[in-house]
Tab-separated table of C-alpha atoms in Angstrom:
chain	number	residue	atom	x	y	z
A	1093	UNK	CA	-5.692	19.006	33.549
A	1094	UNK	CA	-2.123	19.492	33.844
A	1095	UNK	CA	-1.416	15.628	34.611
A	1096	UNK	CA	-3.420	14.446	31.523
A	1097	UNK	CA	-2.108	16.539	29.351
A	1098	UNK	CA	1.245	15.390	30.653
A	1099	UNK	CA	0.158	11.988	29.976
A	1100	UNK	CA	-1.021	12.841	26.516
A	1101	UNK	CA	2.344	14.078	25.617
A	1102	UNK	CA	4.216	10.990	26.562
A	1103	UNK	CA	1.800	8.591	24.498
A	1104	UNK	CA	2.424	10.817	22.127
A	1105	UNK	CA	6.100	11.186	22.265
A	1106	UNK	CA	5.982	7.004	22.585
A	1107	UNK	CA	4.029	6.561	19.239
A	1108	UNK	CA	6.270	8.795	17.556
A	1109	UNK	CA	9.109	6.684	18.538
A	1110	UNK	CA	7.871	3.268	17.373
A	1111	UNK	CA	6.915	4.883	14.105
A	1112	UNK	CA	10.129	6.024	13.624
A	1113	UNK	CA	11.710	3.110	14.400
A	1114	UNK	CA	9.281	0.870	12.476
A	1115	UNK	CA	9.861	3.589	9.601
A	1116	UNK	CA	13.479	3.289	9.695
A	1117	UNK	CA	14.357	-0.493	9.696
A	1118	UNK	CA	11.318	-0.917	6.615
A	1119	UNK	CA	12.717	2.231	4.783
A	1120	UNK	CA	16.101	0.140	4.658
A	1121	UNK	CA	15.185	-2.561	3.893
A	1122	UNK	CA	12.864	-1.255	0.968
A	1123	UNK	CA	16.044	1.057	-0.639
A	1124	UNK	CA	18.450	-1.843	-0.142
A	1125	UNK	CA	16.393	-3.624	-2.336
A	1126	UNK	CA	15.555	-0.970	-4.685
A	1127	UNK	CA	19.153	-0.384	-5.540
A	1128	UNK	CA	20.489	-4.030	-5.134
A	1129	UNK	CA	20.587	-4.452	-8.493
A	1130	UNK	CA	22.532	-1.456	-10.313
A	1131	UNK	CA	25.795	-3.365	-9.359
A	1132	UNK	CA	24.767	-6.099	-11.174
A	1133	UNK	CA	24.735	-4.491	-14.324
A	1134	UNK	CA	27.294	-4.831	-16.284
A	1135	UNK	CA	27.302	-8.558	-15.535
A	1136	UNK	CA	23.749	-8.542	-16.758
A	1137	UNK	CA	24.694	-6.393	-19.547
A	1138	UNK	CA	26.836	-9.069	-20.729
A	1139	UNK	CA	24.773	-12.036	-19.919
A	1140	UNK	CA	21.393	-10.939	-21.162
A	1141	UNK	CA	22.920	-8.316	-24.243
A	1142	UNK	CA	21.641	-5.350	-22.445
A	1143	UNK	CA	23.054	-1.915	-24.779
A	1144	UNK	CA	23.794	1.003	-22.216
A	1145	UNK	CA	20.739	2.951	-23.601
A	1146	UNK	CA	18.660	0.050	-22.336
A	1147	UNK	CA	20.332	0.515	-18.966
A	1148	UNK	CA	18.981	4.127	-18.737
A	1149	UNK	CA	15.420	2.570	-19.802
A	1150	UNK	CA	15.930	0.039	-17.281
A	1151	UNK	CA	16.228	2.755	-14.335
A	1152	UNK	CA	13.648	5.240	-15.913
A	1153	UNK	CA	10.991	1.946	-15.330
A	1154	UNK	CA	11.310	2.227	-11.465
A	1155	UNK	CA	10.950	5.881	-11.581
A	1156	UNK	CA	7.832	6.154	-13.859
A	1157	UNK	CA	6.338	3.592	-11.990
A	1158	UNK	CA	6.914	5.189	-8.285
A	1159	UNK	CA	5.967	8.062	-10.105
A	1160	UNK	CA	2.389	6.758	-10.915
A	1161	UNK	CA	2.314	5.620	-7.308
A	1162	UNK	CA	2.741	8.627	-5.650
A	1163	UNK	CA	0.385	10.364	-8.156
A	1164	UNK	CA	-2.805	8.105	-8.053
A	1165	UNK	CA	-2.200	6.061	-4.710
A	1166	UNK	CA	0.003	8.730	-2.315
A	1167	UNK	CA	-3.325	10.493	-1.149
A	1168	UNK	CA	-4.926	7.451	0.315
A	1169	UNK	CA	-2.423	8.066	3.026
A	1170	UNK	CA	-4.542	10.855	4.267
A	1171	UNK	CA	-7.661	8.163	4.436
A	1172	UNK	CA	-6.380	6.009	7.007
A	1173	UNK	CA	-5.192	3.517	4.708
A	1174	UNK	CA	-0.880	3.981	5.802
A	1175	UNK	CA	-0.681	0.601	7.103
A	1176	UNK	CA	-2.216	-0.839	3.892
A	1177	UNK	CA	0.019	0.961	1.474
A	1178	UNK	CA	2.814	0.445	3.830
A	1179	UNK	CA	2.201	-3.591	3.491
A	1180	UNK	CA	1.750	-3.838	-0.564
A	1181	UNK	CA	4.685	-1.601	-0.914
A	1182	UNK	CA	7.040	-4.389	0.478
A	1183	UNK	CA	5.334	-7.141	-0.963
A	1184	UNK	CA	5.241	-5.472	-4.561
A	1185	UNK	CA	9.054	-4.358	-4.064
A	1186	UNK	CA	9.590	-8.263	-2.962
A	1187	UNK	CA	7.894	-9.576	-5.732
A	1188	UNK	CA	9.922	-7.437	-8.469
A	1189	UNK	CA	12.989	-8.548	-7.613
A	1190	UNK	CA	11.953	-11.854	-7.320
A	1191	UNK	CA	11.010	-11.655	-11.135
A	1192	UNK	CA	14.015	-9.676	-11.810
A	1193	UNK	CA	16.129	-12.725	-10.290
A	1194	UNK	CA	14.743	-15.094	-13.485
A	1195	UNK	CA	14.901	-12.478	-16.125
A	1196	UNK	CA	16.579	-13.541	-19.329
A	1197	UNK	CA	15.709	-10.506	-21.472
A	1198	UNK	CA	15.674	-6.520	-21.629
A	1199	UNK	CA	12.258	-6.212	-20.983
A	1200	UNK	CA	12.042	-8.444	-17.988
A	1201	UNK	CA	14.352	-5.595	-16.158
A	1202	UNK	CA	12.259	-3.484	-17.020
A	1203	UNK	CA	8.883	-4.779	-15.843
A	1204	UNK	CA	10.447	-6.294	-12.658
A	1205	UNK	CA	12.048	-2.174	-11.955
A	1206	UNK	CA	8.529	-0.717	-12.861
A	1207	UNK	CA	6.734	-3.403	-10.011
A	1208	UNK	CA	9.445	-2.247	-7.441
A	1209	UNK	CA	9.591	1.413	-8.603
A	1210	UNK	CA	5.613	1.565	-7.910
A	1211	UNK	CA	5.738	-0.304	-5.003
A	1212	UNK	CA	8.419	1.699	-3.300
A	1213	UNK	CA	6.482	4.643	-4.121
A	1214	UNK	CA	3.380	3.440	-2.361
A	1215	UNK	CA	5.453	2.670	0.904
A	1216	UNK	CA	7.209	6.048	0.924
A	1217	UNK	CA	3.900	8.160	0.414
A	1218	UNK	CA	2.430	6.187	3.846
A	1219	UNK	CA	5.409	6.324	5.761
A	1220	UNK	CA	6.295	10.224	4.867
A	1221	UNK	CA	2.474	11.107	6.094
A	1222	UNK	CA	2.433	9.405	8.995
A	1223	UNK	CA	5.635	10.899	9.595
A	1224	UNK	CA	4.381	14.160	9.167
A	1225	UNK	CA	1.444	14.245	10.873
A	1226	UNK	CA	2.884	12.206	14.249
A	1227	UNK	CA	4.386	15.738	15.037
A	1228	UNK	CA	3.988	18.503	12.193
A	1229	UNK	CA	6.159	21.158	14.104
A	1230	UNK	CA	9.454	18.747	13.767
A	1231	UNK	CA	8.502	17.253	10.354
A	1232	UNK	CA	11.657	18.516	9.348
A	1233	UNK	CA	13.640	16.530	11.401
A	1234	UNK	CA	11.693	13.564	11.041
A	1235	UNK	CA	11.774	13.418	6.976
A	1236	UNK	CA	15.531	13.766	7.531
A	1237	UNK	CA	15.590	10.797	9.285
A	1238	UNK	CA	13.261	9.382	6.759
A	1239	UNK	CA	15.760	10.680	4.255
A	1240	UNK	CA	18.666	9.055	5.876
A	1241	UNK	CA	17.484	5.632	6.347
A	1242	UNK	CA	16.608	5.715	2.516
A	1243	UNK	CA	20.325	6.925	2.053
A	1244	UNK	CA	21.252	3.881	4.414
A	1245	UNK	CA	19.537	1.225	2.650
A	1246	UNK	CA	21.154	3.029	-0.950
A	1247	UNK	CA	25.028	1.898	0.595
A	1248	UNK	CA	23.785	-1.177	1.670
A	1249	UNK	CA	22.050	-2.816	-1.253
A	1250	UNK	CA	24.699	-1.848	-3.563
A	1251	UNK	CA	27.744	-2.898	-1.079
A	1252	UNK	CA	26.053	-6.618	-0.112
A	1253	UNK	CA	25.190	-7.476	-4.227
A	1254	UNK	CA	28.869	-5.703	-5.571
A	1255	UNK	CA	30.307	-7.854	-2.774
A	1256	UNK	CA	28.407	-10.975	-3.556
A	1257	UNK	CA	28.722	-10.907	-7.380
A	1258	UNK	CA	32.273	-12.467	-6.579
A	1259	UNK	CA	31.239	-15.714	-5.388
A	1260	UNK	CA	27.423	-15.306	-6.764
A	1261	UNK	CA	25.308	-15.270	-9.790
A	1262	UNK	CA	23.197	-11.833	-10.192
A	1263	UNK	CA	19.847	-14.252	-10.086
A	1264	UNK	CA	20.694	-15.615	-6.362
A	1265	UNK	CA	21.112	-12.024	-5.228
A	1266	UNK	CA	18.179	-11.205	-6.738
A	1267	UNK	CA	16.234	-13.372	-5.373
A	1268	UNK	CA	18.169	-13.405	-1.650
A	1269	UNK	CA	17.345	-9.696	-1.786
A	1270	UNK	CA	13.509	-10.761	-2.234
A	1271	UNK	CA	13.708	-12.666	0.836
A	1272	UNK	CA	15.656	-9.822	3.112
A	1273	UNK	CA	12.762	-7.382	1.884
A	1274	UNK	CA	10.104	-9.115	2.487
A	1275	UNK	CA	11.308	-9.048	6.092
A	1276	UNK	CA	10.105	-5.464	6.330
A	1277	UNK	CA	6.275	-6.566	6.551
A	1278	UNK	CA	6.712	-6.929	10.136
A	1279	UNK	CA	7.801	-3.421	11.175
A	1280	UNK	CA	5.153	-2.365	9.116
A	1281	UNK	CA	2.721	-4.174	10.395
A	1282	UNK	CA	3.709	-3.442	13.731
A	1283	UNK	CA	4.060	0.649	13.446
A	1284	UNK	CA	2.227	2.094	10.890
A	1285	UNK	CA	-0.203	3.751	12.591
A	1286	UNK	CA	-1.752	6.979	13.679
A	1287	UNK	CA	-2.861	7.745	16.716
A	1288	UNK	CA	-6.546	8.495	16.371
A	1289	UNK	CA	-6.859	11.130	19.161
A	1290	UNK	CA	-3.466	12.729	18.454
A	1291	UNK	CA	-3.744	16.470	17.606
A	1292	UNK	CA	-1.918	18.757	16.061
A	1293	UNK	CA	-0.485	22.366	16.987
A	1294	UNK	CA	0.582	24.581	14.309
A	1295	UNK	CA	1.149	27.986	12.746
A	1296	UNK	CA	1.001	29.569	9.564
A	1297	UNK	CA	-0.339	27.870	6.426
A	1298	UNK	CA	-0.344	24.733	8.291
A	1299	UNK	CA	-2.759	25.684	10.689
A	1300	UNK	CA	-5.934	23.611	10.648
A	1301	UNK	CA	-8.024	21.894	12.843
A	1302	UNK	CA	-8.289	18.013	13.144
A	1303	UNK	CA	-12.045	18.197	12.895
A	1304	UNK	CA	-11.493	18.934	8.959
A	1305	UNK	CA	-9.166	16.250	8.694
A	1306	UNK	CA	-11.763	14.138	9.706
A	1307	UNK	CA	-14.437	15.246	8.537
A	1308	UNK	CA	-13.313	16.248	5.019
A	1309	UNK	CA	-11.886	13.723	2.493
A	1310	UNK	CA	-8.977	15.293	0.850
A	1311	UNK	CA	-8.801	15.527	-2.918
A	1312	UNK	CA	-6.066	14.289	-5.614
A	1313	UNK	CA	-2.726	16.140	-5.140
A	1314	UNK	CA	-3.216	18.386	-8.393
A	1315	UNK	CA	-5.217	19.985	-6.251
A	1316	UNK	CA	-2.298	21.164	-4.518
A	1317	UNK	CA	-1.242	23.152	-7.592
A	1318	UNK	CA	-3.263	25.923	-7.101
A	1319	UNK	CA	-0.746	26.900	-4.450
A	1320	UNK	CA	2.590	29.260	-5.868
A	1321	UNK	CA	4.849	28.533	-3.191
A	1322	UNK	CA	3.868	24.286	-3.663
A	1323	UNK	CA	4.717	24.831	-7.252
A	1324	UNK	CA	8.091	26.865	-6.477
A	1325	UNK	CA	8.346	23.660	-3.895
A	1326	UNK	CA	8.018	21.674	-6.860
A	1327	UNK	CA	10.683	23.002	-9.067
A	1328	UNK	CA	12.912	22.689	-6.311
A	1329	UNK	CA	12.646	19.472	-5.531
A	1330	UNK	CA	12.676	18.159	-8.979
A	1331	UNK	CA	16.083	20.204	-9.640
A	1332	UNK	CA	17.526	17.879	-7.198
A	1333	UNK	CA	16.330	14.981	-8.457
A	1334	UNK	CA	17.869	15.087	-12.179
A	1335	UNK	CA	21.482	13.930	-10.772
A	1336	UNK	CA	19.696	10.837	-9.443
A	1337	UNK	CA	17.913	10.096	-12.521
A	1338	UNK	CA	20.497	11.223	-14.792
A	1339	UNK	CA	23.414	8.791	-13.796
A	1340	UNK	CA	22.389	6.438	-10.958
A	1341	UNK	CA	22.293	3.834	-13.886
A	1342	UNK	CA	25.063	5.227	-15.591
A	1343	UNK	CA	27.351	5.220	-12.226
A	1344	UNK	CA	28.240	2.180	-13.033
A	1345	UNK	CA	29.269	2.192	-16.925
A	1346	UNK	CA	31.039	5.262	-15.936
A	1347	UNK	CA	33.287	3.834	-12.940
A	1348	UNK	CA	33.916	0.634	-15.048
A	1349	UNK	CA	35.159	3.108	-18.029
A	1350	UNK	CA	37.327	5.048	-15.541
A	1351	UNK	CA	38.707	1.978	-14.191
A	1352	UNK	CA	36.906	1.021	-11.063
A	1353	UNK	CA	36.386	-2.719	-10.055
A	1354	UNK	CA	32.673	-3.932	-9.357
A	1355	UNK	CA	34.003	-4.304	-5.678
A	1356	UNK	CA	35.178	0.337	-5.946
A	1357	UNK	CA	31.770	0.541	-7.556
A	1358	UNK	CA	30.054	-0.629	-4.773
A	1359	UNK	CA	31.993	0.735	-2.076
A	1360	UNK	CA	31.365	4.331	-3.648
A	1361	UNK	CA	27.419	3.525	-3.218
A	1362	UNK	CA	28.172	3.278	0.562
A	1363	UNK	CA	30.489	6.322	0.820
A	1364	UNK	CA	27.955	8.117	-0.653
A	1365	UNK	CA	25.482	7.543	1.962
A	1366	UNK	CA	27.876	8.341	5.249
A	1367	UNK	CA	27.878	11.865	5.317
A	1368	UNK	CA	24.607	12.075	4.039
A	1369	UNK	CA	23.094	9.540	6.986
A	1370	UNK	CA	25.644	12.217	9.077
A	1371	UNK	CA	24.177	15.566	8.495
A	1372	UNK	CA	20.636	14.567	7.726
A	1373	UNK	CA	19.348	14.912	12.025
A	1374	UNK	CA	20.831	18.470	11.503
A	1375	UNK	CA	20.088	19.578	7.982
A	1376	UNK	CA	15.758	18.451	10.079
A	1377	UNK	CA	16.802	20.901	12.241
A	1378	UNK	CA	18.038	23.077	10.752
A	1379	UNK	CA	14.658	22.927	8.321
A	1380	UNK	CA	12.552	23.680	11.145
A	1381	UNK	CA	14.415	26.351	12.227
A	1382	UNK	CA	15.538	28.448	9.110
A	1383	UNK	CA	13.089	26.853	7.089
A	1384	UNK	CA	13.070	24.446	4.688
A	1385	UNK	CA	14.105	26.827	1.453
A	1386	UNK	CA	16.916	28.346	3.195
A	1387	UNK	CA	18.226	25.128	4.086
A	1388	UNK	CA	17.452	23.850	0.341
A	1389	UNK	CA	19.899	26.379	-1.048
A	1390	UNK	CA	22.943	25.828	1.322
A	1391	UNK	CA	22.679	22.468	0.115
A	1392	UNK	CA	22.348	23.526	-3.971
A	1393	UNK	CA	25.613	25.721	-3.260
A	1394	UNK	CA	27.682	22.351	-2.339
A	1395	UNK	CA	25.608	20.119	-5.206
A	1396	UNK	CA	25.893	21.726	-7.947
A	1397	UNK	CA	29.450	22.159	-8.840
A	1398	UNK	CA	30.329	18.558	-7.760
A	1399	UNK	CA	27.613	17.634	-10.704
A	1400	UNK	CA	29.562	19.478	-13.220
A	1401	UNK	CA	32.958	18.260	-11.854
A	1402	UNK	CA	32.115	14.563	-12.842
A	1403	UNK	CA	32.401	15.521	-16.139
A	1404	UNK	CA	36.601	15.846	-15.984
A	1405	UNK	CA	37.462	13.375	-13.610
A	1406	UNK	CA	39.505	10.120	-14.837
A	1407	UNK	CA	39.983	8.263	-11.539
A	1408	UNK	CA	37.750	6.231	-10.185
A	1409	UNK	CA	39.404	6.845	-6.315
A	1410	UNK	CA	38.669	10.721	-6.737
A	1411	UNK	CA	35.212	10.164	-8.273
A	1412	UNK	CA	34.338	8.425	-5.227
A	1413	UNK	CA	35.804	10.799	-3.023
A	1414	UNK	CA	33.935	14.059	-5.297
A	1415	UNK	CA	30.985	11.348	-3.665
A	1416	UNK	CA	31.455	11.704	-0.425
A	1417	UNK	CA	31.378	15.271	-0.448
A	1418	UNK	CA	28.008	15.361	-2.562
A	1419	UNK	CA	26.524	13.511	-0.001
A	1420	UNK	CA	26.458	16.286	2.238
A	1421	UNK	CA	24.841	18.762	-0.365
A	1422	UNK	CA	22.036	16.260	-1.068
A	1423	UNK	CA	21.169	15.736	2.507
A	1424	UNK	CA	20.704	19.463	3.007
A	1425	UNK	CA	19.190	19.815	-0.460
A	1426	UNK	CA	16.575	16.616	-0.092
A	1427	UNK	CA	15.489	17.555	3.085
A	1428	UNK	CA	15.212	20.920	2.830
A	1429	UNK	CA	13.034	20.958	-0.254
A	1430	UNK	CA	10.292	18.101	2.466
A	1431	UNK	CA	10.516	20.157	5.092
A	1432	UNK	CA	9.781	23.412	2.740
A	1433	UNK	CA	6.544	21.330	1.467
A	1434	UNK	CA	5.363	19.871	4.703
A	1435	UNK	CA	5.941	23.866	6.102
A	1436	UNK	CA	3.888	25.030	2.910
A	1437	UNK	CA	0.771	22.488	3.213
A	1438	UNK	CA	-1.857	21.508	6.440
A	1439	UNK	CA	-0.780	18.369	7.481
A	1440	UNK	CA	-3.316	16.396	7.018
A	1441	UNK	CA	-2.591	16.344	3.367
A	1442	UNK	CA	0.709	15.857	4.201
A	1443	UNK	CA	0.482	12.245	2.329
A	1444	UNK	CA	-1.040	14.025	-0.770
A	1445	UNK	CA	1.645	16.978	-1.105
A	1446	UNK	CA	4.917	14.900	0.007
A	1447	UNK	CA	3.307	12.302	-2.908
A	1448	UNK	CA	3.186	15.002	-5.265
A	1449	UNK	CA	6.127	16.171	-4.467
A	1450	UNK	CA	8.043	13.277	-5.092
A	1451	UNK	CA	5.906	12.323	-7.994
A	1452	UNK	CA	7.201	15.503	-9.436
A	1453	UNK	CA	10.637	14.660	-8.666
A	1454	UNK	CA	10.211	11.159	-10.220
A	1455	UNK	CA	9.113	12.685	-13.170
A	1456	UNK	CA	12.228	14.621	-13.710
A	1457	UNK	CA	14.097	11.988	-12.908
A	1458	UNK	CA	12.377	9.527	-15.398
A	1459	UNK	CA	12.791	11.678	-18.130
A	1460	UNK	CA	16.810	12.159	-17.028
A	1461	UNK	CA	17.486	8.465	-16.941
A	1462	UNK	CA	15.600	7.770	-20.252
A	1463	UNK	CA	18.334	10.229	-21.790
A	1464	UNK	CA	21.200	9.827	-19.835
A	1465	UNK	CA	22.519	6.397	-21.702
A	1466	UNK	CA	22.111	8.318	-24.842
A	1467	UNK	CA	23.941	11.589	-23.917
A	1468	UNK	CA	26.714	9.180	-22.056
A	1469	UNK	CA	27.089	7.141	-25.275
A	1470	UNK	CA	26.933	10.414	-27.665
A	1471	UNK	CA	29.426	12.947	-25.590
A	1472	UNK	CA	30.929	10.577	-22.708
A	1473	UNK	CA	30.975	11.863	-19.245
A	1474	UNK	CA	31.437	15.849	-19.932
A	1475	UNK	CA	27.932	15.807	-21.839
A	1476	UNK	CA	25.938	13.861	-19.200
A	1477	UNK	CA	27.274	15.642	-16.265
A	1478	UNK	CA	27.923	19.306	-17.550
A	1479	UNK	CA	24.074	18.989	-18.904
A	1480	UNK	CA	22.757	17.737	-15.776
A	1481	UNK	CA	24.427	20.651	-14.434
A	1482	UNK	CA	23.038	23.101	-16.550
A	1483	UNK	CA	19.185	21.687	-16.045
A	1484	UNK	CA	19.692	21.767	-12.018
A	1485	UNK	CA	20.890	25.724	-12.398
A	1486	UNK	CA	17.833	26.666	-14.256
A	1487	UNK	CA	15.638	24.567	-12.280
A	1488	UNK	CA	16.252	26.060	-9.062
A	1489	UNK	CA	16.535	29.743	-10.239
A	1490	UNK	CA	12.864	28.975	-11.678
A	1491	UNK	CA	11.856	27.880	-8.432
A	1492	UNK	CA	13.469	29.874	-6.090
A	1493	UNK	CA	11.583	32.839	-8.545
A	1494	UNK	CA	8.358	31.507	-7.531
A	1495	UNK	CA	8.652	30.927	-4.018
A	1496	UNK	CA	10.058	34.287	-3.535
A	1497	UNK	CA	7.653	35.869	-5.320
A	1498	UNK	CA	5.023	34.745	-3.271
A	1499	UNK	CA	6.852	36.166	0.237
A	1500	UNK	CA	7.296	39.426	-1.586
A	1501	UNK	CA	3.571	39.822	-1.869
A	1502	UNK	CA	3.055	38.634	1.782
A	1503	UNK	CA	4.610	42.263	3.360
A	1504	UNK	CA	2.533	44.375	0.570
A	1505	UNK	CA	-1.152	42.588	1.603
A	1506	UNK	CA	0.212	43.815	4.966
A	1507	UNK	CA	0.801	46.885	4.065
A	1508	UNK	CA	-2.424	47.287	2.356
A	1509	UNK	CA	-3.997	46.027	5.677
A	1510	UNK	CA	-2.466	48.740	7.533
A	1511	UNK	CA	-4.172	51.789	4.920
A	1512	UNK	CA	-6.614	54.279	6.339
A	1513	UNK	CA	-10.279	52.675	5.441
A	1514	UNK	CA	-11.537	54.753	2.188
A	1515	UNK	CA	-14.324	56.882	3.148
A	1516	UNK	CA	-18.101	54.569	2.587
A	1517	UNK	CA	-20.452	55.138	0.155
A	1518	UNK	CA	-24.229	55.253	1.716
A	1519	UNK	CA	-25.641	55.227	-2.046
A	1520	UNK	CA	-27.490	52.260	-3.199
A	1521	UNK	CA	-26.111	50.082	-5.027
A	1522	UNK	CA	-26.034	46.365	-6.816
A	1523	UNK	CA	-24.705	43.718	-4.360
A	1524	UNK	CA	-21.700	42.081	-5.504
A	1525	UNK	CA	-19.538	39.174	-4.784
A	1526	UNK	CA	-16.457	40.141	-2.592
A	1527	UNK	CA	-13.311	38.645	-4.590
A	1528	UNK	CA	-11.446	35.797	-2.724
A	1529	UNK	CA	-7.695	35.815	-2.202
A	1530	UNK	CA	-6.384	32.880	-2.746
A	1531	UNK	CA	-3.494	32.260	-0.270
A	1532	UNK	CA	-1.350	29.188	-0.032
A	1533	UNK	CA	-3.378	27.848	3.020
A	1534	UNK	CA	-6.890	28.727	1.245
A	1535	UNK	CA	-5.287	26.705	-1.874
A	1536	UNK	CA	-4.129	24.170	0.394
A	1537	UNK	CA	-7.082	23.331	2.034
A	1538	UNK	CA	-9.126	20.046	1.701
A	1539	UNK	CA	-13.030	20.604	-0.107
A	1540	UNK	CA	-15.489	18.141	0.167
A	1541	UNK	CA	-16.557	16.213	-2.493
């Protein structure tokens, strides 16, 4: 008994190893190509007439679009169809910039970012399941490295096309880029996988067995929303997601008007994602110990005044510096926020509720980009960054609300438990229906159809 469950452990501990691995080296390639193209910019601003409004528009495409993806197509994750997902999410993100490379108006940018946007979002929702459910009690750890291979491929992309614009025309990065993604079908291909007799141990509102994961199809994520704490989760990590939305686009109008060269520009990109590629193992960890909420906050501490400080800075040197430091505060923030919602949710609807989560997130951050080129032309950099500010602050306060809320009533329904029983009643009387609680893990939990 011993020996074989000895063995199991090691196949186990192997197949969480090549899916990390496979998840990794796809994950950057897929943001490298995702953010290839904000560089670029301002030389396709000038070639193609692009206003900076349409620049925000541009950006807001990808996220409505991965948005959509994680809404309609994130739960198929949970129905053995990761591998599937993980494939058309390359090839889609391949074939947008591909298109994007022979774009000679607005609206070609635009489609090309909503293909991409959609099919990164289809790649992350399979990748962040199987993640997930390959060992639920460090899923913390292992969306941090998730988060940090993302972060890797955000330097990258941006640091290869600001250094090839030089010597390069933005359509031959373009479409080089679609060639060095398209790469990332093999590690797919080769990884993403579950193991089909891997089961998992857990506690709390995670608990389930793997006989319902088989034996009951889950339904959409809105589902999901019946939950408090997942919509506390919610808030949370869509606070965190207005900064990226609100001037990912714009980072690049705003270094050129500070007086950053395309070659700074790019460089800060890559700065940005050090510490955060540093601290993300340990901000896992730290996830799965504290849990994910405490570790959400320490990070909103750090993020939130670097926001606002964007707003008065003039040099492009210190603005990537202010960067660096973000970084950290976004790994902590990020992760924490995953590892609250894989903590909050069974795992095997851990591709439904990390979809919705991010779907969430996406559409905050849609909604920030599609106004951030018209607050940046209308009050410069103190009205986009001092707003985006003031919308993370009330986000998270709203959030944090709910999710404590819901741990408040935890210790009274324990103190109710512990009551003397009130004496019975022999009379007769009409049978009715004992209420249901609905806790997060009843709310959770997967119906059939």
């Amino acid at each position: 008994m011993w020996t074989r469950r000895r063995a199991a452990n090691v196949a186990a501990d192997a197949h969480r190893r090549r899916l990390t691995a496979g998840v990794v080296v796809a994950t950057v390639l897929m943001s490298s190509g995702a953010m290839v193209i904000f560089p670029l910019l301002p030389a396709l601003q000038l070639r193609l007439g692009i206003s900076t409004a349409d620049i925000g528009i541009i950006a807001a495409a990808g996220f409505a679009a991965a948005l959509a993806a994680e809404l309609i197509v994130a739960p198929y994750a949970d129905r053995g169809r990761a591998r599937l997902m993980g494939v058309a999410g390359v090839v889609l993100m391949a074939a947008a910039l591909a298109g994007s490379a022979l774009a000679t108006e607005a609206w070609h940018l635009v489609a090309g970012r909503a293909v991409g946007g959609f099919g990164f979002g289809v790649f992350m929702a399979a990748a962040s399941a199987l993640l997930v459910r390959a060992d639920p009690l460090r899923a913390g750890e292992a969306l941090g490295r998730l988060g940090a291979a993302e972060l890797a491929g955000v330097s990258l992309g941006p640091l290869a096309s600001g250094l090839a614009i030089a010597i390069s025309a933005p359509g031959a990065i373009l479409g080089w880029s679609a060639a060095a993604v398209l790469v990332g079908v093999a590690p797919v291909a080769l990884a993403f996988h579950e193991r089909a007799t891997a089961t998992a141990v857990m506690t709390g509102p995670s608990a389930t067995s793997a006989d319902t994961a088989v034996a009951v199809p889950p339904r959409v994520s809105f589902g999901l929303l019946r939950s408090p704490r997942v919509v506390g989760i919610l808030l949370l990590y869509g606070a965190v997601m207005v900064p990226t939305g609100a001037y990912d686009g714009i980072w690049p109008r705003f270094m050129a008007d500070i007086g950053a060269s395309e070659q700074l520009t790019a460089l800060s990109y890559t700065l940005f994602a050090v510490p955060y590629a540093i601290v993300a193992g340990w901000a896992g960890r730290l996830a799965d110990r504290r849990g994910g909420v405490s570790a959400f906050v320490r990070g909103v501490v750090v993020l939130v005044p670097i926001v606002a400080l964007y707003g008065v800075i003039g040099d492009p040197w210190v603005a990537t510096g202010v960067g660096f430091v973000e970084s950290s505060g976004q790994a902590l923030a990020f992760i924490g926020a995953a590892a609250a919602m894989a903590q909050a949710v069974p795992a095997e609807r851990a591709g439904a509720s990390q979809g919705l989560m991010r779907a969430f997130g996406l559409l905050t951050a849609t909604v920030a980009a599609a106004l951030s080129g018209v607050a940046y032309e209308l009050g410069g950099p103190p009205a986009l960054f001092g707003g985006t500010a003031v919308v993370v602050i009330v986000m998270v306060a709203a959030g944090l609300v709910v999710v404590r809320a819901v741990r408040r009533r935890r210790p009274e329904r324990a103190g109710l438990e512990g009551r003397p029983a009130a004496p019975v009643d022999l009379r007769p009387a009409r049978t009715a229906a004992a209420p249901v609680e609905l806790t997060d893990a009843r709310a959770c939990e997967p119906t059939r159809a």
